[in-house]
Short mmCIF file of C-alpha atoms in Angstrom, two decimals:
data_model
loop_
_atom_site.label_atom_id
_atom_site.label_comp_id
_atom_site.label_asym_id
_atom_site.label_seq_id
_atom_site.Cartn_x
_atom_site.Cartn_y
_atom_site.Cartn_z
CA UNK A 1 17.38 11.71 -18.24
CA UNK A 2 19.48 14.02 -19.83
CA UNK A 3 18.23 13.21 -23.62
CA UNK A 4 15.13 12.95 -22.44
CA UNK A 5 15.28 16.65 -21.06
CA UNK A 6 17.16 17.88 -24.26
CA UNK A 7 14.40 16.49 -26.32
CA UNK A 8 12.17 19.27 -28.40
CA UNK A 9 9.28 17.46 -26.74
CA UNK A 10 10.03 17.86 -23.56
CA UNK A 11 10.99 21.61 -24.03
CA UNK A 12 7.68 22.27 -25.67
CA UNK A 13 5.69 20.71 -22.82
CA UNK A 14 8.14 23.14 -20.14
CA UNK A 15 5.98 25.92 -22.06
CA UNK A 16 2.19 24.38 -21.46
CA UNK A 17 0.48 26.51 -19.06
CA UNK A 18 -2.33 24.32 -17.81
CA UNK A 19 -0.81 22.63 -14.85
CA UNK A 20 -2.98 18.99 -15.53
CA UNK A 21 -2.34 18.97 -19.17
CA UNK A 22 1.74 19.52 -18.73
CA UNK A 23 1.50 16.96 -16.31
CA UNK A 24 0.24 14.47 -18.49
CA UNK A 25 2.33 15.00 -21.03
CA UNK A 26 5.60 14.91 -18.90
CA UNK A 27 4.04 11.03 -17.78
CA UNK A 28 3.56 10.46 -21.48
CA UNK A 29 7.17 11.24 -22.40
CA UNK A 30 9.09 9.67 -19.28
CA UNK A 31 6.49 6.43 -20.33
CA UNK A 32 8.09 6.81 -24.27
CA UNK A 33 11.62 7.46 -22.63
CA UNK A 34 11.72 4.07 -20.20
CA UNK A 35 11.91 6.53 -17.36
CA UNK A 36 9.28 4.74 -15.05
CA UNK A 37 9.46 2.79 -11.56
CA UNK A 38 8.81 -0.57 -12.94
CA UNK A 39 11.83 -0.18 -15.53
CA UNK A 40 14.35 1.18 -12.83
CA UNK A 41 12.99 -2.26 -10.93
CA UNK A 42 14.03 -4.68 -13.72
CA UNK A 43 17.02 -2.78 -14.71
CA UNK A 44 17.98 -2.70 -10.46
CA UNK A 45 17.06 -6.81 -10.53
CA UNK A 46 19.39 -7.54 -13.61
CA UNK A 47 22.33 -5.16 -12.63
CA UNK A 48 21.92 -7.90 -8.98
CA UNK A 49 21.84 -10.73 -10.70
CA UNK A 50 24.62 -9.90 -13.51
CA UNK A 51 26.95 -8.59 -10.41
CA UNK A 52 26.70 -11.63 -8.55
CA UNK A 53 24.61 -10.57 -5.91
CA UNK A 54 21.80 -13.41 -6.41
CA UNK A 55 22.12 -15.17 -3.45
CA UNK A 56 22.84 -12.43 -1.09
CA UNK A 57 20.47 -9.51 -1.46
CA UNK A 58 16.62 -10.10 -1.77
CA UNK A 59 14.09 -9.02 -4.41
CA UNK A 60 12.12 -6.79 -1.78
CA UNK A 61 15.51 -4.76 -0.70
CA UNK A 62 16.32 -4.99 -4.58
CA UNK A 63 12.88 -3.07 -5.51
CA UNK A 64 13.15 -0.80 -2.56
CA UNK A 65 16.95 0.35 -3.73
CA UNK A 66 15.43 1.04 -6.99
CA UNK A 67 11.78 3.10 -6.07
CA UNK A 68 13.94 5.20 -3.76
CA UNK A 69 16.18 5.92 -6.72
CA UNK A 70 13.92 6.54 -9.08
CA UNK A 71 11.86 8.76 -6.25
CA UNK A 72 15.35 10.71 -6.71
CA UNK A 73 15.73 11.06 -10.14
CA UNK A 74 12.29 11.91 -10.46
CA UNK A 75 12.77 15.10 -7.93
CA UNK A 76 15.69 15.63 -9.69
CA UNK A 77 14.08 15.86 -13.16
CA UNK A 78 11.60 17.74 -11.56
CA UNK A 79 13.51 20.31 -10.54
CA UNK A 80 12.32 19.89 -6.93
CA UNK A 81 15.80 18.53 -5.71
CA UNK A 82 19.26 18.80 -7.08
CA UNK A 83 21.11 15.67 -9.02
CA UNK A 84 21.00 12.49 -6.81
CA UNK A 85 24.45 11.24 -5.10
CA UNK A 86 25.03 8.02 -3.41
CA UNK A 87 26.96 6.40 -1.37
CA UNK A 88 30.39 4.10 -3.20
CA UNK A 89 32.20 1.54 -1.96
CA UNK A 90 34.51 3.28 0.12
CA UNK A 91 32.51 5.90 1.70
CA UNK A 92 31.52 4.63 5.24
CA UNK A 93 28.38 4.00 6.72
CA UNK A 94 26.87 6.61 8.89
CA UNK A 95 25.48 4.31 11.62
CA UNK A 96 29.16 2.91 12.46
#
């Protein structure tokens, strides 16, 4: 996100004033860049399978882990929201 951002591209989109048209364009570039739902999906189902986690976690919580963090980064690269944290290993669960 952060090349993507840096990117003379993206900085001369910030400057288009026609709200549809600088819309577009940020889609275009976060389509070049990778940076859409159904790649944060695949890269979410590989990072399970690679970490072992096959057999314990299913494909539908899988994809659901991954649209809600790409709905985050998204916000975030927005500017609507500031940068996404979540929760590690050892921080405990809020419904204990």
């Amino acid at each position: 996100m952060a090349l993507l951002k840096q990117s003379k591209d993206w900085q001369h989109t910030r400057t288009i004033a026609d709200k549809k048209l600088r819309s577009d364009e940020f889609k275009r570039l976060s389509k070049e860049a990778g940076f859409t739902p159904a790649a944060i999906i695949t890269f979410a189902r590989t990072c399970k399978n690679e970490a072992g986690w096959k057999d314990r976690l299913g494909s539908n919580v899988t994809q659901r882990i991954a649209e809600q963090v790409f709905a985050a980064m998204q916000q975030y690269a927005f500017g609507k929201r500031g940068r996404p944290r979540f929760k590690g290993a050892s921080r405990p669960p809020a419904f204990a």
